[in-house]
Amino acid sequence: MILSQAYTYALLMAFPACLILAGLSDFMTMTISNRLCAAIAILFPFAALQFGLPLSDFAAHMGVGFAVFVLGFALFSLNLIGGGDAKLLAASALWIGPDGILAYGVLVALFGGALAIVLLSARSLLAPVTGFAAADRLLEKETGVPYGIAIAAAGFVVYSDGPLLTAALAWL
């Protein structure tokens, strides 16, 4: 029972921990690791099984993940988002599922827009000479927006109110 409970807690925290790593990585390097996105996607079936997600719900989560992957690939092909952002969106969509995907999309857009406004304002007011390499890079006008931060923040909000977390907490 203790091992099972530890396993459940580990799975419960896996998605939020990966979101933190993705947001930090995008902030620091403007990249999101393929391995991190793969870990998010690979851990989902284990969490679904452990938390007792019904097979029909599991299939719906997989369908949402696939749909977001296709949409993300299209946006990446149009050079509207980065490849890491597209993969993080798709992997996160597995955990979010159909019940939260609309809220997730809206929050990603809102948080991303707010982040872009803050960065554009900071770039017009501050010179990129803070002494902190990641901040200096973000203050350069040629640098894009680390959308992984917005994706991670939206993931936290939607996951915290989602059915997967609710099922996990009920299991404990």
Coordinates of N, CA and C in Angstrom, one line a residue:
M1 N 0.8 -1.2 0.0 CA 0.0 0.0 0.0 C 0.9 1.3 0.0
I2 N 1.9 1.3 0.8 CA 2.8 2.5 0.8 C 3.5 2.7 -0.5
L3 N 3.9 1.6 -1.2 CA 4.5 1.8 -2.5 C 3.5 2.3 -3.5
S4 N 2.3 1.8 -3.4 CA 1.2 2.2 -4.3 C 0.9 3.7 -4.1
Q5 N 0.9 4.1 -2.8 CA 0.6 5.5 -2.5 C 1.7 6.4 -2.9
A6 N 2.9 6.0 -2.8 CA 4.1 6.7 -3.2 C 4.1 6.9 -4.8
Y7 N 3.7 5.8 -5.4 CA 3.6 5.8 -6.9 C 2.5 6.7 -7.3
T8 N 1.4 6.7 -6.6 CA 0.3 7.6 -7.0 C 0.7 9.1 -6.8
Y9 N 1.4 9.4 -5.7 CA 1.9 10.8 -5.5 C 2.9 11.2 -6.5
A10 N 3.7 10.3 -6.9 CA 4.7 10.6 -7.9 C 4.0 10.9 -9.3
L11 N 3.0 10.1 -9.6 CA 2.3 10.3 -10.9 C 1.5 11.6 -10.8
L12 N 1.0 11.9 -9.6 CA 0.2 13.1 -9.4 C 1.0 14.4 -9.6
M13 N 2.3 14.3 -9.2 CA 3.2 15.5 -9.3 C 4.0 15.5 -10.6
A14 N 4.0 14.4 -11.4 CA 4.8 14.3 -12.6 C 4.4 15.4 -13.6
F15 N 3.2 15.6 -13.9 CA 2.8 16.6 -14.9 C 3.1 18.0 -14.4
P16 N 2.7 18.4 -13.2 CA 3.1 19.8 -12.8 C 4.7 20.0 -12.7
A17 N 5.4 18.9 -12.3 CA 6.9 19.1 -12.3 C 7.4 19.2 -13.7
C18 N 6.9 18.5 -14.6 CA 7.3 18.6 -16.0 C 7.0 20.0 -16.6
L19 N 5.8 20.5 -16.2 CA 5.4 21.9 -16.6 C 6.4 22.9 -16.1
I20 N 6.8 22.8 -14.8 CA 7.8 23.7 -14.3 C 9.1 23.7 -15.0
L21 N 9.6 22.4 -15.3 CA 10.8 22.3 -16.1 C 10.7 22.9 -17.5
A22 N 9.6 22.7 -18.1 CA 9.4 23.2 -19.5 C 9.4 24.7 -19.5
G23 N 8.6 25.3 -18.5 CA 8.6 26.8 -18.4 C 10.0 27.4 -18.1
L24 N 10.7 26.8 -17.2 CA 12.0 27.2 -16.9 C 13.0 27.1 -18.1
S25 N 12.9 25.9 -18.7 CA 13.8 25.7 -19.9 C 13.5 26.7 -21.0
D26 N 12.3 27.0 -21.2 CA 11.9 27.9 -22.3 C 12.4 29.3 -21.9
F27 N 12.3 29.7 -20.6 CA 12.7 31.0 -20.2 C 14.2 31.1 -20.3
M28 N 14.9 30.1 -19.9 CA 16.4 30.1 -19.8 C 17.1 30.0 -21.2
T29 N 16.5 29.1 -22.1 CA 17.2 28.8 -23.3 C 16.3 28.9 -24.6
M30 N 15.1 29.3 -24.4 CA 14.1 29.3 -25.6 C 14.0 28.0 -26.3
T31 N 14.2 26.9 -25.5 CA 13.9 25.5 -26.1 C 13.2 24.7 -25.0
I32 N 12.5 23.7 -25.5 CA 11.8 22.8 -24.7 C 12.2 21.4 -25.1
S33 N 12.8 20.6 -24.3 CA 13.4 19.3 -24.6 C 12.4 18.4 -25.2
N34 N 12.8 17.6 -26.2 CA 11.9 16.5 -26.7 C 11.7 15.5 -25.7
R35 N 12.7 15.2 -24.9 CA 12.6 14.2 -23.8 C 11.6 14.6 -22.8
L36 N 11.5 15.9 -22.5 CA 10.6 16.4 -21.5 C 9.1 16.2 -22.0
C37 N 8.9 16.6 -23.3 CA 7.6 16.4 -23.9 C 7.2 14.9 -24.0
A38 N 8.2 14.1 -24.3 CA 8.0 12.7 -24.4 C 7.6 12.1 -23.0
A39 N 8.3 12.6 -22.0 CA 8.0 12.1 -20.6 C 6.6 12.5 -20.2
I40 N 6.1 13.7 -20.5 CA 4.8 14.1 -20.2 C 3.8 13.1 -20.9
A41 N 4.0 12.8 -22.2 CA 3.1 12.0 -23.0 C 3.2 10.5 -22.5
I42 N 4.4 10.0 -22.2 CA 4.5 8.6 -21.8 C 3.9 8.4 -20.4
L43 N 4.0 9.4 -19.5 CA 3.5 9.2 -18.1 C 2.0 9.2 -18.1
F44 N 1.4 9.8 -19.1 CA -0.1 10.0 -19.0 C -0.8 8.6 -18.9
P45 N -0.5 7.6 -19.8 CA -1.2 6.3 -19.6 C -1.1 5.7 -18.2
F46 N 0.1 5.8 -17.7 CA 0.4 5.3 -16.3 C -0.5 6.0 -15.3
A47 N -0.6 7.3 -15.4 CA -1.5 8.0 -14.5 C -2.9 7.7 -14.7
A48 N -3.4 7.6 -15.9 CA -4.8 7.3 -16.2 C -5.1 5.9 -15.6
L49 N -4.2 5.0 -15.8 CA -4.5 3.6 -15.3 C -4.5 3.6 -13.7
Q50 N -3.5 4.3 -13.1 CA -3.4 4.4 -11.7 C -4.6 5.1 -11.1
F51 N -5.1 6.1 -11.7 CA -6.2 6.9 -11.2 C -7.6 6.4 -11.5
G52 N -7.6 5.3 -12.3 CA -8.9 4.7 -12.6 C -9.7 5.4 -13.7
L53 N -9.0 6.1 -14.6 CA -9.7 6.8 -15.7 C -10.4 5.7 -16.6
P54 N -11.7 5.9 -16.8 CA -12.4 4.9 -17.7 C -11.8 4.9 -19.1
L55 N -11.9 3.7 -19.7 CA -11.3 3.6 -21.1 C -11.9 4.6 -22.1
S56 N -13.2 4.9 -22.0 CA -13.8 5.9 -22.9 C -13.1 7.2 -22.7
D57 N -12.9 7.6 -21.4 CA -12.3 8.9 -21.1 C -10.8 8.9 -21.6
F58 N -10.1 7.7 -21.4 CA -8.7 7.6 -21.8 C -8.7 7.9 -23.3
A59 N -9.6 7.2 -24.1 CA -9.6 7.4 -25.5 C -9.9 8.9 -25.9
A60 N -10.8 9.5 -25.1 CA -11.1 10.9 -25.4 C -9.8 11.8 -25.2
H61 N -9.1 11.5 -24.1 CA -7.9 12.3 -23.8 C -6.9 12.1 -24.9
M62 N -6.7 10.8 -25.4 CA -5.8 10.5 -26.5 C -6.2 11.2 -27.8
G63 N -7.5 11.3 -28.0 CA -8.0 12.0 -29.2 C -7.7 13.5 -29.1
V64 N -7.9 14.1 -28.0 CA -7.6 15.5 -27.8 C -6.1 15.7 -28.0
G65 N -5.3 14.9 -27.4 CA -3.9 15.0 -27.6 C -3.5 14.9 -29.1
F66 N -4.1 14.0 -29.8 CA -3.8 13.9 -31.2 C -4.2 15.1 -32.0
A67 N -5.4 15.6 -31.7 CA -6.0 16.8 -32.4 C -5.1 18.0 -32.1
V68 N -4.6 18.2 -30.9 CA -3.7 19.3 -30.6 C -2.4 19.1 -31.2
F69 N -1.9 17.9 -31.3 CA -0.7 17.6 -32.1 C -0.8 18.1 -33.5
V70 N -1.9 17.7 -34.2 CA -2.1 18.1 -35.6 C -2.2 19.7 -35.7
L71 N -2.9 20.3 -34.8 CA -3.0 21.8 -34.8 C -1.7 22.4 -34.5
G72 N -0.9 21.9 -33.6 CA 0.4 22.4 -33.2 C 1.3 22.3 -34.4
F73 N 1.3 21.1 -35.1 CA 2.2 20.9 -36.2 C 1.8 21.9 -37.4
A74 N 0.5 22.2 -37.5 CA 0.1 23.2 -38.6 C 0.6 24.5 -38.2
L75 N 0.5 24.9 -36.9 CA 1.0 26.2 -36.5 C 2.5 26.3 -36.6
F76 N 3.2 25.3 -36.3 CA 4.6 25.2 -36.4 C 5.0 25.3 -37.9
S77 N 4.3 24.7 -38.8 CA 4.6 24.7 -40.2 C 4.4 26.1 -40.8
L78 N 3.5 26.9 -40.2 CA 3.2 28.2 -40.6 C 4.2 29.2 -39.9
N79 N 5.1 28.7 -39.1 CA 6.1 29.5 -38.3 C 5.4 30.4 -37.3
L80 N 4.3 30.0 -36.8 CA 3.6 30.8 -35.8 C 4.0 30.4 -34.3
I81 N 4.4 29.1 -34.1 CA 4.9 28.7 -32.8 C 6.1 27.8 -33.0
G82 N 6.9 27.7 -32.0 CA 8.1 26.8 -32.1 C 7.7 25.3 -32.0
G83 N 8.6 24.5 -32.4 CA 8.4 23.1 -32.3 C 8.2 22.5 -30.9
G84 N 9.0 23.1 -30.0 CA 8.9 22.6 -28.6 C 7.5 23.0 -28.0
D85 N 7.0 24.2 -28.4 CA 5.7 24.7 -28.0 C 4.6 23.7 -28.5
A86 N 4.7 23.4 -29.7 CA 3.7 22.5 -30.3 C 3.7 21.1 -29.6
K87 N 4.9 20.6 -29.3 CA 5.0 19.3 -28.7 C 4.5 19.4 -27.2
L88 N 4.8 20.5 -26.5 CA 4.4 20.6 -25.2 C 2.9 20.8 -25.1
L89 N 2.3 21.5 -26.0 CA 0.9 21.7 -26.1 C 0.2 20.3 -26.3
A90 N 0.7 19.5 -27.2 CA 0.1 18.2 -27.5 C 0.2 17.3 -26.3
A91 N 1.4 17.2 -25.7 CA 1.6 16.3 -24.6 C 0.8 16.7 -23.4
S92 N 0.7 18.0 -23.2 CA -0.1 18.6 -22.1 C -1.6 18.3 -22.3
A93 N -2.0 18.4 -23.5 CA -3.5 18.1 -23.9 C -3.9 16.7 -23.4
L94 N -3.0 15.8 -23.4 CA -3.3 14.4 -23.0 C -3.8 14.5 -21.5
W95 N -3.1 15.2 -20.7 CA -3.5 15.3 -19.3 C -4.7 16.2 -19.1
I96 N -4.9 17.2 -19.9 CA -6.0 18.1 -19.8 C -7.3 17.5 -20.2
G97 N -7.3 16.8 -21.3 CA -8.5 16.1 -21.8 C -9.6 17.0 -22.4
P98 N -10.7 16.4 -22.9 CA -11.7 17.1 -23.6 C -12.5 18.1 -22.7
D99 N -12.6 17.8 -21.4 CA -13.3 18.7 -20.5 C -12.6 20.1 -20.3
G100 N -11.3 20.1 -20.4 CA -10.6 21.3 -20.1 C -9.9 21.9 -21.3
I101 N -10.0 21.3 -22.4 CA -9.2 21.8 -23.5 C -9.5 23.2 -24.0
L102 N -10.8 23.6 -24.0 CA -11.2 24.9 -24.4 C -10.6 25.9 -23.4
A103 N -10.8 25.7 -22.1 CA -10.2 26.6 -21.1 C -8.7 26.7 -21.3
Y104 N -8.1 25.5 -21.5 CA -6.6 25.5 -21.7 C -6.2 26.4 -22.9
G105 N -6.9 26.2 -24.0 CA -6.5 27.0 -25.2 C -6.7 28.5 -24.9
V106 N -7.8 28.9 -24.3 CA -8.0 30.3 -24.0 C -7.0 30.8 -23.0
L107 N -6.7 30.1 -22.0 CA -5.7 30.5 -21.0 C -4.3 30.6 -21.6
V108 N -3.9 29.6 -22.5 CA -2.6 29.7 -23.1 C -2.5 31.0 -23.9
A109 N -3.6 31.4 -24.7 CA -3.6 32.6 -25.5 C -3.6 33.8 -24.6
L110 N -4.3 33.8 -23.5 CA -4.3 35.0 -22.6 C -3.0 35.2 -21.9
F111 N -2.5 34.1 -21.3 CA -1.2 34.2 -20.6 C -0.1 34.5 -21.6
G112 N -0.1 33.9 -22.8 CA 0.9 34.2 -23.9 C 0.8 35.7 -24.3
G113 N -0.4 36.2 -24.5 CA -0.6 37.6 -24.8 C -0.1 38.5 -23.8
A114 N -0.4 38.2 -22.5 CA 0.1 39.0 -21.4 C 1.7 39.0 -21.3
L115 N 2.2 37.8 -21.5 CA 3.7 37.7 -21.5 C 4.3 38.5 -22.7
A116 N 3.7 38.4 -23.8 CA 4.2 39.2 -25.0 C 4.1 40.7 -24.7
I117 N 3.0 41.2 -24.1 CA 2.9 42.6 -23.8 C 4.0 43.0 -22.8
V118 N 4.2 42.2 -21.8 CA 5.2 42.5 -20.8 C 6.6 42.5 -21.4
L119 N 6.9 41.6 -22.2 CA 8.2 41.5 -22.9 C 8.4 42.7 -23.8
L120 N 7.4 43.0 -24.6 CA 7.5 44.2 -25.5 C 7.7 45.5 -24.8
S121 N 7.0 45.6 -23.7 CA 7.1 46.8 -22.8 C 8.5 46.9 -22.2
A122 N 9.0 45.8 -21.7 CA 10.3 45.7 -21.1 C 11.4 46.0 -22.1
R123 N 11.2 45.5 -23.3 CA 12.2 45.7 -24.4 C 12.3 47.2 -24.8
S124 N 11.1 47.9 -24.7 CA 11.2 49.3 -25.0 C 11.7 50.2 -23.9
L125 N 11.7 49.7 -22.7 CA 12.2 50.4 -21.5 C 13.6 50.1 -21.0
L126 N 14.0 48.8 -21.2 CA 15.2 48.3 -20.6 C 16.2 47.9 -21.7
A127 N 17.5 48.2 -21.3 CA 18.5 47.7 -22.2 C 18.9 46.3 -21.8
P128 N 19.3 45.4 -22.7 CA 19.7 44.0 -22.4 C 21.0 43.9 -21.7
V129 N 21.2 44.6 -20.6 CA 22.5 44.5 -19.9 C 22.2 44.3 -18.4
T130 N 21.4 43.3 -18.1 CA 21.1 43.0 -16.7 C 22.2 42.2 -16.0
G131 N 23.0 41.5 -16.8 CA 24.1 40.6 -16.3 C 23.6 39.2 -16.1
F132 N 22.3 39.0 -16.3 CA 21.7 37.7 -16.3 C 21.4 37.3 -17.7
A133 N 22.1 36.3 -18.2 CA 22.1 35.9 -19.7 C 20.7 35.7 -20.2
A134 N 19.9 34.9 -19.5 CA 18.5 34.6 -20.0 C 17.7 35.9 -20.1
A135 N 17.7 36.8 -19.1 CA 17.0 38.0 -19.1 C 17.5 38.9 -20.2
D136 N 18.8 39.0 -20.4 CA 19.4 39.8 -21.4 C 18.9 39.4 -22.8
R137 N 18.9 38.1 -23.0 CA 18.4 37.5 -24.3 C 17.0 37.8 -24.5
L138 N 16.1 37.8 -23.5 CA 14.7 38.1 -23.6 C 14.5 39.5 -23.9
L139 N 15.4 40.4 -23.5 CA 15.2 41.8 -23.7 C 15.7 42.3 -25.1
E140 N 16.4 41.4 -25.8 CA 16.8 41.7 -27.2 C 15.6 41.7 -28.1
K141 N 15.5 42.7 -28.9 CA 14.3 42.9 -29.8 C 14.1 41.7 -30.8
E142 N 15.2 41.0 -31.1 CA 15.1 39.9 -32.1 C 14.5 38.6 -31.5
T143 N 14.5 38.5 -30.2 CA 14.2 37.3 -29.5 C 12.6 37.2 -29.5
G144 N 12.2 35.9 -29.7 CA 10.8 35.6 -29.6 C 10.2 35.6 -28.2
V145 N 9.0 35.1 -28.0 CA 8.4 35.0 -26.7 C 8.5 33.6 -26.3
P146 N 9.0 33.3 -25.0 CA 9.1 31.9 -24.5 C 7.7 31.4 -24.1
Y147 N 6.9 31.0 -25.1 CA 5.5 30.6 -24.9 C 5.4 29.4 -24.0
G148 N 6.5 28.7 -23.8 CA 6.4 27.5 -22.8 C 6.0 28.0 -21.4
I149 N 6.3 29.2 -21.1 CA 5.9 29.8 -19.8 C 4.3 29.9 -19.7
A150 N 3.7 30.4 -20.8 CA 2.3 30.5 -20.8 C 1.6 29.2 -20.9
I151 N 2.2 28.2 -21.7 CA 1.6 26.9 -21.8 C 1.7 26.2 -20.4
A152 N 2.8 26.3 -19.7 CA 2.9 25.7 -18.4 C 1.9 26.4 -17.4
A153 N 1.8 27.7 -17.4 CA 0.9 28.3 -16.5 C -0.6 27.9 -16.7
A154 N -0.9 27.9 -18.0 CA -2.3 27.4 -18.3 C -2.5 25.9 -17.9
G155 N -1.5 25.1 -18.1 CA -1.6 23.7 -17.7 C -1.8 23.6 -16.2
F156 N -1.1 24.4 -15.4 CA -1.3 24.4 -14.0 C -2.8 24.7 -13.6
V157 N -3.3 25.7 -14.2 CA -4.6 26.2 -13.8 C -5.7 25.1 -14.2
V158 N -5.6 24.6 -15.4 CA -6.6 23.7 -15.9 C -6.5 22.3 -15.2
Y159 N -5.2 21.9 -15.0 CA -5.0 20.6 -14.4 C -5.5 20.6 -12.9
S160 N -5.3 21.7 -12.3 CA -5.7 21.8 -10.8 C -7.2 21.7 -10.6
D161 N -8.0 21.9 -11.7 CA -9.4 21.8 -11.6 C -10.0 20.7 -12.5
G162 N -9.1 19.8 -13.0 CA -9.5 18.8 -14.0 C -9.9 17.5 -13.4
P163 N -10.5 16.6 -14.2 CA -11.0 15.3 -13.7 C -9.9 14.4 -13.4
L164 N -8.8 14.5 -14.0 CA -7.7 13.5 -13.7 C -7.2 13.8 -12.3
L165 N -6.9 15.0 -11.9 CA -6.5 15.3 -10.6 C -7.6 15.0 -9.5
T166 N -8.8 15.3 -9.9 CA -9.9 14.9 -9.0 C -10.0 13.4 -8.7
A167 N -9.8 12.6 -9.8 CA -9.8 11.2 -9.6 C -8.6 10.7 -8.8
A168 N -7.5 11.3 -9.0 CA -6.3 10.9 -8.2 C -6.5 11.3 -6.7
L169 N -7.0 12.4 -6.4 CA -7.2 12.8 -5.0 C -8.3 11.9 -4.4
A170 N -9.3 11.5 -5.1 CA -10.3 10.6 -4.6 C -9.7 9.2 -4.3
W171 N -8.7 8.8 -5.2 CA -8.1 7.5 -5.0 C -7.3 7.5 -3.7
L172 N -6.7 8.6 -3.4 CA -5.8 8.7 -2.1 C -6.7 8.7 -0.9

